mmCIF file of C-alpha atoms in Angstrom:
data_model
loop_
_atom_site.group_PDB
_atom_site.id
_atom_site.type_symbol
_atom_site.label_atom_id
_atom_site.label_comp_id
_atom_site.label_asym_id
_atom_site.label_seq_id
_atom_site.Cartn_x
_atom_site.Cartn_y
_atom_site.Cartn_z
ATOM 1 C CA MET A 1 -43.245 8.641 -124.331
ATOM 2 C CA SER A 2 -41.953 10.977 -121.676
ATOM 3 C CA GLN A 3 -39.727 13.950 -122.509
ATOM 4 C CA HIS A 4 -36.871 15.480 -120.553
ATOM 5 C CA MET A 5 -37.574 18.762 -118.806
ATOM 6 C CA GLY A 6 -37.486 21.705 -121.187
ATOM 7 C CA GLU A 7 -37.095 19.544 -124.304
ATOM 8 C CA GLU A 8 -39.888 19.390 -126.827
ATOM 9 C CA PRO A 9 -40.520 16.624 -129.349
ATOM 10 C CA ILE A 10 -39.927 17.605 -132.950
ATOM 11 C CA THR A 11 -42.121 17.421 -136.033
ATOM 12 C CA LEU A 12 -40.416 16.444 -139.258
ATOM 13 C CA ASP A 13 -40.658 14.481 -142.464
ATOM 14 C CA ALA A 14 -38.119 12.593 -144.574
ATOM 15 C CA SER A 15 -36.868 15.802 -146.211
ATOM 16 C CA ALA A 16 -35.406 16.894 -142.871
ATOM 17 C CA LEU A 17 -32.987 13.969 -142.992
ATOM 18 C CA GLY A 18 -31.036 15.477 -145.868
ATOM 19 C CA ASP A 19 -30.393 14.288 -149.403
ATOM 20 C CA TYR A 20 -29.839 10.717 -150.439
ATOM 21 C CA TRP A 21 -26.225 9.652 -150.017
ATOM 22 C CA PRO A 22 -23.735 9.285 -152.893
ATOM 23 C CA GLY A 23 -23.724 5.530 -152.276
ATOM 24 C CA ILE A 24 -21.824 3.395 -154.762
ATOM 25 C CA GLN A 25 -20.224 5.640 -157.350
ATOM 26 C CA LEU A 26 -19.108 4.203 -160.683
ATOM 27 C CA TYR A 27 -16.379 5.918 -162.666
ATOM 28 C CA TYR A 28 -17.697 6.088 -166.221
ATOM 29 C CA PRO A 29 -15.291 7.244 -168.954
ATOM 30 C CA PRO A 30 -17.183 9.455 -171.427
ATOM 31 C CA VAL A 31 -14.843 8.591 -174.314
ATOM 32 C CA LYS A 32 -13.037 5.326 -173.771
ATOM 33 C CA TYR A 33 -9.754 3.915 -175.021
ATOM 34 C CA ALA A 34 -10.103 0.510 -176.667
ATOM 35 C CA PRO A 35 -6.910 -1.444 -175.854
ATOM 36 C CA SER A 36 -7.760 -4.211 -178.320
ATOM 37 C CA LEU A 37 -7.873 -1.693 -181.171
ATOM 38 C CA GLY A 38 -5.257 0.717 -179.882
ATOM 39 C CA ILE A 39 -7.525 3.721 -180.520
ATOM 40 C CA TYR A 40 -10.168 5.823 -178.771
ATOM 41 C CA GLU A 41 -13.869 5.520 -179.476
ATOM 42 C CA ASP A 42 -15.490 7.926 -181.891
ATOM 43 C CA MET A 43 -18.604 9.863 -180.896
ATOM 44 C CA GLU A 44 -21.004 7.256 -182.242
ATOM 45 C CA GLN A 45 -19.295 4.398 -180.416
ATOM 46 C CA ALA A 46 -19.183 6.347 -177.156
ATOM 47 C CA ALA A 47 -22.862 7.302 -177.477
ATOM 48 C CA ASN A 48 -23.866 3.691 -178.144
ATOM 49 C CA ARG A 49 -21.926 2.532 -175.088
ATOM 50 C CA MET A 50 -23.675 5.189 -173.020
ATOM 51 C CA VAL A 51 -27.068 3.865 -174.086
ATOM 52 C CA LYS A 52 -26.069 0.251 -173.489
ATOM 53 C CA HIS A 53 -24.494 0.680 -170.055
ATOM 54 C CA ALA A 54 -24.989 4.088 -168.428
ATOM 55 C CA HIS A 55 -28.729 4.275 -169.061
ATOM 56 C CA PHE A 56 -29.390 1.155 -167.016
ATOM 57 C CA THR A 57 -26.684 1.256 -164.385
ATOM 58 C CA ASN A 58 -27.477 0.005 -160.896
ATOM 59 C CA ALA A 59 -24.934 2.397 -159.358
ATOM 60 C CA HIS A 60 -26.238 5.159 -157.111
ATOM 61 C CA THR A 61 -23.955 7.677 -158.847
ATOM 62 C CA LEU A 62 -22.273 7.881 -162.250
ATOM 63 C CA ILE A 63 -19.021 9.853 -162.236
ATOM 64 C CA PHE A 64 -18.110 11.281 -165.622
ATOM 65 C CA ASP A 65 -14.400 11.850 -165.195
ATOM 66 C CA LEU A 66 -12.975 14.814 -167.093
ATOM 67 C CA GLU A 67 -9.744 14.912 -165.093
ATOM 68 C CA ASP A 68 -6.982 12.308 -164.691
ATOM 69 C CA GLY A 69 -8.866 9.436 -166.290
ATOM 70 C CA CYS A 70 -9.799 11.427 -169.398
ATOM 71 C CA ARG A 71 -7.462 11.983 -172.333
ATOM 72 C CA GLN A 72 -10.043 13.142 -174.878
ATOM 73 C CA LYS A 73 -11.372 15.991 -172.746
ATOM 74 C CA GLU A 74 -13.002 18.219 -175.359
ATOM 75 C CA MET A 75 -14.562 15.267 -177.152
ATOM 76 C CA SER A 76 -15.852 13.983 -173.816
ATOM 77 C CA ARG A 77 -17.486 17.325 -173.026
ATOM 78 C CA THR A 78 -19.127 17.317 -176.458
ATOM 79 C CA LEU A 79 -20.425 13.816 -175.820
ATOM 80 C CA LEU A 80 -21.879 14.824 -172.443
ATOM 81 C CA ARG A 81 -23.648 17.812 -173.966
ATOM 82 C CA GLN A 82 -25.284 15.406 -176.389
ATOM 83 C CA GLU A 83 -26.024 12.506 -174.062
ATOM 84 C CA LEU A 84 -26.786 13.839 -170.573
ATOM 85 C CA PRO A 85 -30.368 14.905 -171.447
ATOM 86 C CA LYS A 86 -31.047 11.404 -172.803
ATOM 87 C CA LEU A 87 -29.561 9.775 -169.709
ATOM 88 C CA ARG A 88 -31.653 11.890 -167.347
ATOM 89 C CA LYS A 89 -34.793 11.137 -169.328
ATOM 90 C CA VAL A 90 -34.457 7.352 -168.998
ATOM 91 C CA ASN A 91 -32.865 7.196 -165.523
ATOM 92 C CA GLU A 92 -34.196 9.780 -163.080
ATOM 93 C CA ARG A 93 -32.825 8.037 -159.972
ATOM 94 C CA VAL A 94 -29.122 7.950 -160.780
ATOM 95 C CA THR A 95 -27.018 10.841 -159.486
ATOM 96 C CA ILE A 96 -24.966 12.478 -162.236
ATOM 97 C CA ALA A 97 -21.556 13.741 -161.130
ATOM 98 C CA ILE A 98 -18.919 15.588 -163.141
ATOM 99 C CA ARG A 99 -15.326 15.218 -161.967
ATOM 100 C CA ALA A 100 -13.852 18.559 -162.923
ATOM 101 C CA ASN A 101 -10.227 19.469 -163.436
ATOM 102 C CA SER A 102 -8.176 21.404 -160.896
ATOM 103 C CA PHE A 103 -9.436 24.862 -159.970
ATOM 104 C CA ARG A 104 -8.760 27.713 -162.390
ATOM 105 C CA THR A 105 -6.864 25.631 -164.932
ATOM 106 C CA ASP A 106 -7.836 26.027 -168.596
ATOM 107 C CA GLU A 107 -9.569 22.657 -168.548
ATOM 108 C CA TYR A 108 -11.472 23.654 -165.387
ATOM 109 C CA GLU A 109 -12.831 26.719 -167.169
ATOM 110 C CA GLU A 110 -14.037 24.518 -170.030
ATOM 111 C CA ASP A 111 -15.604 22.110 -167.528
ATOM 112 C CA MET A 112 -17.520 24.990 -165.947
ATOM 113 C CA LYS A 113 -18.899 26.002 -169.337
ATOM 114 C CA LEU A 114 -20.248 22.465 -169.632
ATOM 115 C CA VAL A 115 -21.727 22.639 -166.125
ATOM 116 C CA ARG A 116 -23.324 26.015 -166.885
ATOM 117 C CA ASP A 117 -24.891 24.820 -170.135
ATOM 118 C CA MET A 118 -26.024 21.422 -168.808
ATOM 119 C CA SER A 119 -26.804 22.437 -165.240
ATOM 120 C CA GLU A 120 -30.315 20.968 -165.223
ATOM 121 C CA TYR A 121 -28.857 17.500 -165.867
ATOM 122 C CA ILE A 122 -25.997 17.612 -163.322
ATOM 123 C CA ASP A 123 -26.318 16.888 -159.603
ATOM 124 C CA VAL A 124 -22.722 17.048 -158.352
ATOM 125 C CA VAL A 125 -19.415 18.661 -159.279
ATOM 126 C CA MET A 126 -16.450 16.764 -157.887
ATOM 127 C CA LEU A 127 -13.513 19.141 -157.500
ATOM 128 C CA ALA A 128 -10.189 17.419 -158.149
ATOM 129 C CA LYS A 129 -7.235 18.347 -155.916
ATOM 130 C CA ALA A 130 -9.510 20.537 -153.819
ATOM 131 C CA GLY A 131 -7.795 23.334 -151.941
ATOM 132 C CA GLU A 132 -4.277 22.522 -153.113
ATOM 133 C CA SER A 133 -3.660 25.784 -154.967
ATOM 134 C CA TYR A 134 -5.939 28.421 -153.429
ATOM 135 C CA GLY A 135 -7.257 26.821 -150.244
ATOM 136 C CA ALA A 136 -10.909 26.993 -149.268
ATOM 137 C CA ALA A 137 -11.425 29.885 -151.706
ATOM 138 C CA GLU A 138 -11.719 27.239 -154.424
ATOM 139 C CA VAL A 139 -14.871 25.812 -152.874
ATOM 140 C CA ARG A 140 -16.163 29.294 -152.062
ATOM 141 C CA ASP A 141 -15.859 30.462 -155.664
ATOM 142 C CA LEU A 142 -17.213 27.232 -157.120
ATOM 143 C CA SER A 143 -20.158 27.458 -154.703
ATOM 144 C CA SER A 144 -20.947 30.974 -155.889
ATOM 145 C CA PHE A 145 -20.815 29.855 -159.506
ATOM 146 C CA LEU A 146 -23.073 26.833 -158.951
ATOM 147 C CA ILE A 147 -25.627 28.834 -156.984
ATOM 148 C CA SER A 148 -25.868 31.185 -159.951
ATOM 149 C CA VAL A 149 -26.487 28.405 -162.491
ATOM 150 C CA ASN A 150 -28.374 25.808 -160.420
ATOM 151 C CA PRO A 151 -28.518 25.999 -156.603
ATOM 152 C CA HIS A 152 -29.353 22.283 -156.397
ATOM 153 C CA ILE A 153 -25.907 21.212 -157.623
ATOM 154 C CA THR A 154 -23.629 20.193 -154.758
ATOM 155 C CA ILE A 155 -19.837 19.967 -154.494
ATOM 156 C CA GLN A 156 -17.770 16.947 -153.490
ATOM 157 C CA PRO A 157 -14.211 18.154 -152.836
ATOM 158 C CA ILE A 158 -11.629 15.431 -153.407
ATOM 159 C CA ILE A 159 -8.989 15.351 -150.675
ATOM 160 C CA GLU A 160 -5.847 14.330 -152.560
ATOM 161 C CA HIS A 161 -3.017 15.990 -150.636
ATOM 162 C CA PRO A 162 -1.977 16.436 -146.966
ATOM 163 C CA LYS A 163 -2.502 20.205 -147.247
ATOM 164 C CA SER A 164 -6.119 19.533 -148.283
ATOM 165 C CA LEU A 165 -6.643 17.247 -145.299
ATOM 166 C CA LYS A 166 -5.190 19.937 -143.045
ATOM 167 C CA ILE A 167 -7.781 22.472 -144.204
ATOM 168 C CA ALA A 168 -10.635 19.948 -144.495
ATOM 169 C CA PRO A 169 -12.818 21.838 -141.955
ATOM 170 C CA ASP A 170 -12.508 24.975 -144.101
ATOM 171 C CA LEU A 171 -13.419 23.068 -147.267
ATOM 172 C CA MET A 172 -16.476 21.605 -145.546
ATOM 173 C CA GLN A 173 -17.853 24.877 -144.148
ATOM 174 C CA TYR A 174 -20.010 25.588 -147.205
ATOM 175 C CA ASP A 175 -23.614 24.413 -147.543
ATOM 176 C CA THR A 176 -22.921 23.248 -151.090
ATOM 177 C CA VAL A 177 -20.605 20.571 -149.669
ATOM 178 C CA ARG A 178 -22.525 17.570 -148.316
ATOM 179 C CA HIS A 179 -19.827 14.903 -148.756
ATOM 180 C CA VAL A 180 -16.064 14.833 -149.346
ATOM 181 C CA VAL A 181 -14.037 12.226 -151.218
ATOM 182 C CA PHE A 182 -10.849 10.625 -149.936
ATOM 183 C CA GLY A 183 -8.626 10.448 -153.024
ATOM 184 C CA ILE A 184 -6.392 7.648 -151.825
ATOM 185 C CA HIS A 185 -4.071 7.321 -154.802
ATOM 186 C CA ASP A 186 -2.970 10.948 -155.186
ATOM 187 C CA PHE A 187 -2.964 11.347 -151.397
ATOM 188 C CA SER A 188 -0.642 8.402 -150.871
ATOM 189 C CA LYS A 189 1.583 9.556 -153.745
ATOM 190 C CA ALA A 190 1.926 12.997 -152.135
ATOM 191 C CA LEU A 191 3.022 11.361 -148.872
ATOM 192 C CA GLY A 192 5.329 8.874 -150.547
ATOM 193 C CA ILE A 193 3.322 5.941 -149.191
ATOM 194 C CA HIS A 194 3.172 2.947 -151.519
ATOM 195 C CA ILE A 195 -0.298 1.595 -150.907
ATOM 196 C CA THR A 196 -1.449 -1.798 -152.168
ATOM 197 C CA PRO A 197 -4.831 -2.706 -153.693
ATOM 198 C CA GLU A 198 -5.341 -5.317 -150.959
ATOM 199 C CA HIS A 199 -4.396 -3.320 -147.835
ATOM 200 C CA TRP A 200 -4.833 0.381 -148.590
ATOM 201 C CA ILE A 201 -7.327 0.884 -145.741
ATOM 202 C CA GLU A 202 -4.789 -0.285 -143.158
ATOM 203 C CA GLU A 203 -2.016 1.661 -144.875
ATOM 204 C CA LEU A 204 -4.006 4.925 -144.805
ATOM 205 C CA PHE A 205 -6.061 4.189 -141.700
ATOM 206 C CA TYR A 206 -4.746 7.134 -139.667
ATOM 207 C CA PHE A 207 -5.533 9.673 -142.374
ATOM 208 C CA ILE A 208 -8.990 8.396 -143.294
ATOM 209 C CA ASN A 209 -9.936 8.525 -139.624
ATOM 210 C CA GLN A 210 -8.747 12.133 -139.458
ATOM 211 C CA LEU A 211 -11.046 12.980 -142.352
ATOM 212 C CA ILE A 212 -13.986 11.073 -140.851
ATOM 213 C CA PHE A 213 -13.467 12.889 -137.543
ATOM 214 C CA GLU A 214 -13.554 16.345 -139.138
ATOM 215 C CA ALA A 215 -16.479 15.450 -141.388
ATOM 216 C CA ARG A 216 -18.552 14.158 -138.505
ATOM 217 C CA ILE A 217 -18.084 17.418 -136.593
ATOM 218 C CA ALA A 218 -19.130 19.352 -139.702
ATOM 219 C CA GLY A 219 -22.131 17.097 -140.340
ATOM 220 C CA LYS A 220 -20.751 15.947 -143.694
ATOM 221 C CA GLY A 221 -20.309 12.518 -145.216
ATOM 222 C CA VAL A 222 -17.130 10.855 -146.453
ATOM 223 C CA ILE A 223 -16.851 8.854 -149.671
ATOM 224 C CA GLY A 224 -14.311 6.048 -149.522
ATOM 225 C CA GLY A 225 -11.444 5.188 -151.809
ATOM 226 C CA VAL A 226 -11.744 3.941 -155.360
ATOM 227 C CA GLU A 227 -10.946 0.272 -155.880
ATOM 228 C CA THR A 228 -8.625 -0.491 -158.796
ATOM 229 C CA LEU A 229 -8.964 -4.277 -158.723
ATOM 230 C CA ILE A 230 -10.766 -5.808 -161.700
ATOM 231 C CA GLY A 231 -12.173 -9.282 -161.263
ATOM 232 C CA SER A 232 -13.933 -11.626 -163.660
ATOM 233 C CA ASN A 233 -16.912 -12.913 -161.649
ATOM 234 C CA ILE A 234 -20.027 -10.827 -161.013
ATOM 235 C CA MET A 235 -22.369 -11.574 -158.109
ATOM 236 C CA PRO A 236 -26.066 -11.791 -159.105
ATOM 237 C CA ASP A 237 -28.365 -9.059 -157.804
ATOM 238 C CA LYS A 238 -30.552 -11.591 -155.960
ATOM 239 C CA PHE A 239 -27.945 -11.934 -153.178
ATOM 240 C CA VAL A 240 -28.619 -9.269 -150.529
ATOM 241 C CA GLU A 241 -28.153 -10.964 -147.146
ATOM 242 C CA PRO A 242 -24.585 -11.098 -145.767
ATOM 243 C CA HIS A 243 -24.587 -14.907 -145.437
ATOM 244 C CA ASP A 244 -25.689 -15.260 -149.067
ATOM 245 C CA VAL A 245 -22.925 -12.906 -150.182
ATOM 246 C CA ARG A 246 -20.289 -14.797 -148.194
ATOM 247 C CA ARG A 247 -21.487 -18.101 -149.622
ATOM 248 C CA TRP A 248 -21.281 -16.755 -153.169
ATOM 249 C CA LEU A 249 -17.789 -15.406 -152.511
ATOM 250 C CA ASP A 250 -16.712 -18.791 -151.130
ATOM 251 C CA LEU A 251 -18.120 -20.738 -154.070
ATOM 252 C CA HIS A 252 -17.802 -18.385 -157.029
ATOM 253 C CA GLY A 253 -15.933 -15.235 -156.040
ATOM 254 C CA ASP A 254 -12.423 -14.380 -157.181
ATOM 255 C CA ASN A 255 -9.764 -12.808 -154.984
ATOM 256 C CA GLU A 256 -10.520 -9.341 -156.351
ATOM 257 C CA SER A 257 -14.185 -9.583 -155.352
ATOM 258 C CA ARG A 258 -13.303 -10.802 -151.866
ATOM 259 C CA VAL A 259 -10.920 -7.899 -151.309
ATOM 260 C CA VAL A 260 -13.369 -5.283 -152.604
ATOM 261 C CA TYR A 261 -16.200 -6.671 -150.459
ATOM 262 C CA LYS A 262 -13.973 -6.695 -147.378
ATOM 263 C CA HIS A 263 -13.005 -3.079 -147.970
ATOM 264 C CA ALA A 264 -16.618 -2.028 -148.518
ATOM 265 C CA CYS A 265 -17.656 -3.713 -145.256
ATOM 266 C CA GLN A 266 -14.865 -1.922 -143.394
ATOM 267 C CA GLU A 267 -15.820 1.450 -144.854
ATOM 268 C CA ALA A 268 -19.504 0.929 -144.078
ATOM 269 C CA ALA A 269 -18.607 0.037 -140.484
ATOM 270 C CA MET A 270 -16.679 3.324 -140.252
ATOM 271 C CA GLY A 271 -19.839 5.206 -141.241
ATOM 272 C CA LEU A 272 -18.779 6.256 -144.732
ATOM 273 C CA THR A 273 -21.537 7.526 -147.010
ATOM 274 C CA GLY A 274 -20.219 6.321 -150.350
ATOM 275 C CA LYS A 275 -17.637 4.271 -152.194
ATOM 276 C CA GLN A 276 -16.077 4.475 -155.637
ATOM 277 C CA VAL A 277 -15.509 1.599 -158.057
ATOM 278 C CA ILE A 278 -14.266 1.324 -161.617
ATOM 279 C CA HIS A 279 -15.697 -2.127 -162.398
ATOM 280 C CA PRO A 280 -19.483 -2.402 -162.937
ATOM 281 C CA GLY A 281 -19.344 -5.920 -161.506
ATOM 282 C CA HIS A 282 -18.433 -4.492 -158.106
ATOM 283 C CA ILE A 283 -21.492 -2.218 -157.815
ATOM 284 C CA HIS A 284 -23.924 -4.716 -156.306
ATOM 285 C CA LEU A 285 -21.184 -6.320 -154.214
ATOM 286 C CA CYS A 286 -20.423 -2.969 -152.571
ATOM 287 C CA LYS A 287 -24.107 -2.104 -152.297
ATOM 288 C CA THR A 288 -24.694 -5.167 -150.129
ATOM 289 C CA ALA A 289 -21.786 -4.147 -147.892
ATOM 290 C CA TYR A 290 -22.945 -0.545 -147.508
ATOM 291 C CA THR A 291 -26.702 -1.109 -147.278
ATOM 292 C CA PRO A 292 -28.381 -2.694 -144.252
ATOM 293 C CA SER A 293 -29.951 -6.008 -145.271
ATOM 294 C CA PRO A 294 -33.704 -6.707 -144.932
ATOM 295 C CA THR A 295 -32.982 -8.980 -141.948
ATOM 296 C CA GLU A 296 -30.917 -6.288 -140.226
ATOM 297 C CA ILE A 297 -33.604 -3.673 -140.805
ATOM 298 C CA ASN A 298 -36.272 -5.962 -139.333
ATOM 299 C CA GLN A 299 -34.107 -6.557 -136.262
ATOM 300 C CA LYS A 300 -33.532 -2.826 -135.674
ATOM 301 C CA VAL A 301 -37.247 -2.100 -136.037
ATOM 302 C CA ALA A 302 -37.967 -4.787 -133.421
ATOM 303 C CA ILE A 303 -35.390 -3.280 -131.031
ATOM 304 C CA LEU A 304 -36.889 0.191 -131.329
ATOM 305 C CA GLN A 305 -40.429 -1.127 -130.920
ATOM 306 C CA ALA A 306 -39.374 -2.927 -127.730
ATOM 307 C CA ALA A 307 -37.684 0.238 -126.438
ATOM 308 C CA ILE A 308 -40.827 2.293 -127.062
ATOM 309 C CA GLU A 309 -43.078 -0.286 -125.402
ATOM 310 C CA ALA A 310 -40.809 -0.269 -122.330
ATOM 311 C CA ASP A 311 -40.673 3.563 -122.279
ATOM 312 C CA ALA A 312 -36.872 3.230 -122.445
ATOM 313 C CA LEU A 313 -36.112 5.103 -125.658
ATOM 314 C CA LEU A 314 -34.667 8.137 -123.870
ATOM 315 C CA GLY A 315 -33.665 6.481 -120.617
ATOM 316 C CA GLY A 316 -33.612 2.949 -119.285
ATOM 317 C CA ALA A 317 -32.654 -0.448 -120.607
ATOM 318 C CA ILE A 318 -34.284 -3.520 -122.114
ATOM 319 C CA LYS A 319 -33.305 -7.128 -122.631
ATOM 320 C CA PHE A 320 -33.407 -8.129 -126.299
ATOM 321 C CA ASP A 321 -32.268 -11.495 -127.663
ATOM 322 C CA GLY A 322 -30.092 -12.131 -124.612
ATOM 323 C CA GLU A 323 -28.437 -8.701 -124.682
ATOM 324 C CA MET A 324 -28.925 -5.646 -122.483
ATOM 325 C CA LEU A 325 -29.624 -2.572 -124.614
ATOM 326 C CA ASP A 326 -29.900 1.104 -123.609
ATOM 327 C CA PRO A 327 -30.321 4.485 -125.418
ATOM 328 C CA PRO A 328 -26.930 4.476 -127.227
ATOM 329 C CA MET A 329 -27.869 1.104 -128.763
ATOM 330 C CA PHE A 330 -31.307 2.458 -129.660
ATOM 331 C CA GLY A 331 -29.583 5.361 -131.391
ATOM 332 C CA LYS A 332 -27.478 2.937 -133.426
ATOM 333 C CA ALA A 333 -30.594 0.968 -134.358
ATOM 334 C CA LEU A 334 -32.193 4.190 -135.582
ATOM 335 C CA GLN A 335 -29.050 5.085 -137.514
ATOM 336 C CA THR A 336 -29.320 1.762 -139.348
ATOM 337 C CA LEU A 337 -32.821 2.638 -140.562
ATOM 338 C CA LEU A 338 -31.753 6.141 -141.579
ATOM 339 C CA ARG A 339 -28.721 4.734 -143.378
ATOM 340 C CA ALA A 340 -30.963 2.399 -145.368
ATOM 341 C CA HIS A 341 -33.170 5.363 -146.256
ATOM 342 C CA ALA A 342 -30.174 7.448 -147.348
ATOM 343 C CA LEU A 343 -29.166 4.609 -149.689
ATOM 344 C CA ARG A 344 -32.700 4.308 -151.123
ATOM 345 C CA ALA A 345 -33.251 0.896 -149.522
ATOM 346 C CA LEU A 346 -35.908 1.495 -146.845
ATOM 347 C CA LYS A 347 -39.489 0.575 -147.613
ATOM 348 C CA THR A 348 -42.206 3.122 -146.918
ATOM 349 C CA SER A 349 -43.623 1.468 -143.786
ATOM 350 C CA ASP A 350 -40.191 1.281 -142.154
ATOM 351 C CA MET A 351 -39.489 4.910 -143.097
ATOM 352 C CA GLU A 352 -42.742 5.973 -141.456
ATOM 353 C CA PHE A 353 -41.753 4.055 -138.327
ATOM 354 C CA ALA A 354 -38.305 5.699 -138.288
ATOM 355 C CA LEU A 355 -39.917 9.132 -138.504
ATOM 356 C CA HIS A 356 -42.235 8.146 -135.661
ATOM 357 C CA VAL A 357 -39.207 7.265 -133.516
ATOM 358 C CA LEU A 358 -37.535 10.567 -134.397
ATOM 359 C CA GLN A 359 -40.610 12.499 -133.385
ATOM 360 C CA LEU A 360 -40.435 10.918 -129.943
ATOM 361 C CA MET A 361 -36.968 12.346 -129.435
ATOM 362 C CA PRO A 362 -35.805 15.852 -128.480
ATOM 363 C CA ALA A 363 -34.095 17.709 -131.312
ATOM 364 C CA GLN A 364 -30.688 17.462 -129.621
ATOM 365 C CA VAL A 365 -30.894 13.688 -129.511
ATOM 366 C CA VAL A 366 -31.819 13.619 -133.196
ATOM 367 C CA ARG A 367 -28.769 15.742 -134.013
ATOM 368 C CA GLN A 368 -26.555 13.320 -132.098
ATOM 369 C CA ASN A 369 -27.900 10.371 -134.062
ATOM 370 C CA TRP A 370 -28.111 11.968 -137.512
ATOM 371 C CA PRO A 371 -25.929 14.995 -138.356
ATOM 372 C CA TYR A 372 -26.608 15.018 -142.111
ATOM 373 C CA GLY A 373 -29.973 16.769 -142.407
ATOM 374 C CA ILE A 374 -31.234 20.276 -141.788
ATOM 375 C CA LEU A 375 -31.438 19.733 -138.030
ATOM 376 C CA LEU A 376 -27.727 20.219 -137.371
#
């Protein structure tokens, strides 16, 4: 493969591509209200539910919400102190996120005590209402605290107000921030926009694109809105190809599942790096929308192989399946493989091929195709 004048090929491994993405994030209430009984769980009931459900979740990330969705805050923190070590022991792959209360509130200070004491079991702190009270200093101070207790913990600021969106570049300037969350419900409330569960993407389209734009410049990811719809039918895990998913939705899906899948497909097409759900039955459905399918991965590998064979990877064009493809299309094909890797869905041989393709490219081209790793 030829190189442009003055540009050298790079040497790298998978670690240079950055961390795995947040992927599908499930809101998991530490202590849950039981509507049928009209009371909250006790510690034993909450611990048993944790073992039954959280230990074996197929979500990429579990969000333990200590903010708006949590009434029994102190009891929930006590439960997490007891249960997080057990969860990490049985499920090493799941990302553990703590949704903390607003910066410098009394509850925030208690949340940080939990994070300090359990830092080896926590991967992410999600900062509610990020920047609304003290601006980017909130992320700066939280970053300093996390570096002192465990430098591997990252921050996901939640953009829940127009003033937070306005200072989004400032919130994303810190290395501890790899992804930001678009908090659609508080954000729309602050603007006086009455969003609907079925059409919130269209209703907030302008603002989510603003956030995506700023995040892309900063080399950060964006996590999409949380779905509040709760359906009754759950798609089996064996369905992974888009046509299989559509067939299941046509034959067995309810309206809620169809809406959630449509939203997840739209968000994935916009390049988002994660999505939040509250219903466990929507995890696999959203995974299939966000993650390139085996057929799609095979197609992109074939495109890149053809480009390499034609010495067209960095300049030139090829004909592939009746379509004319050139370097921007090759870059998109590579992005598909890297996206699958970031969502833990790329087999080893395909990952090795993707790294081979990257090593044929000048560093600047790699940065253009993949802004999330250490190469930016």
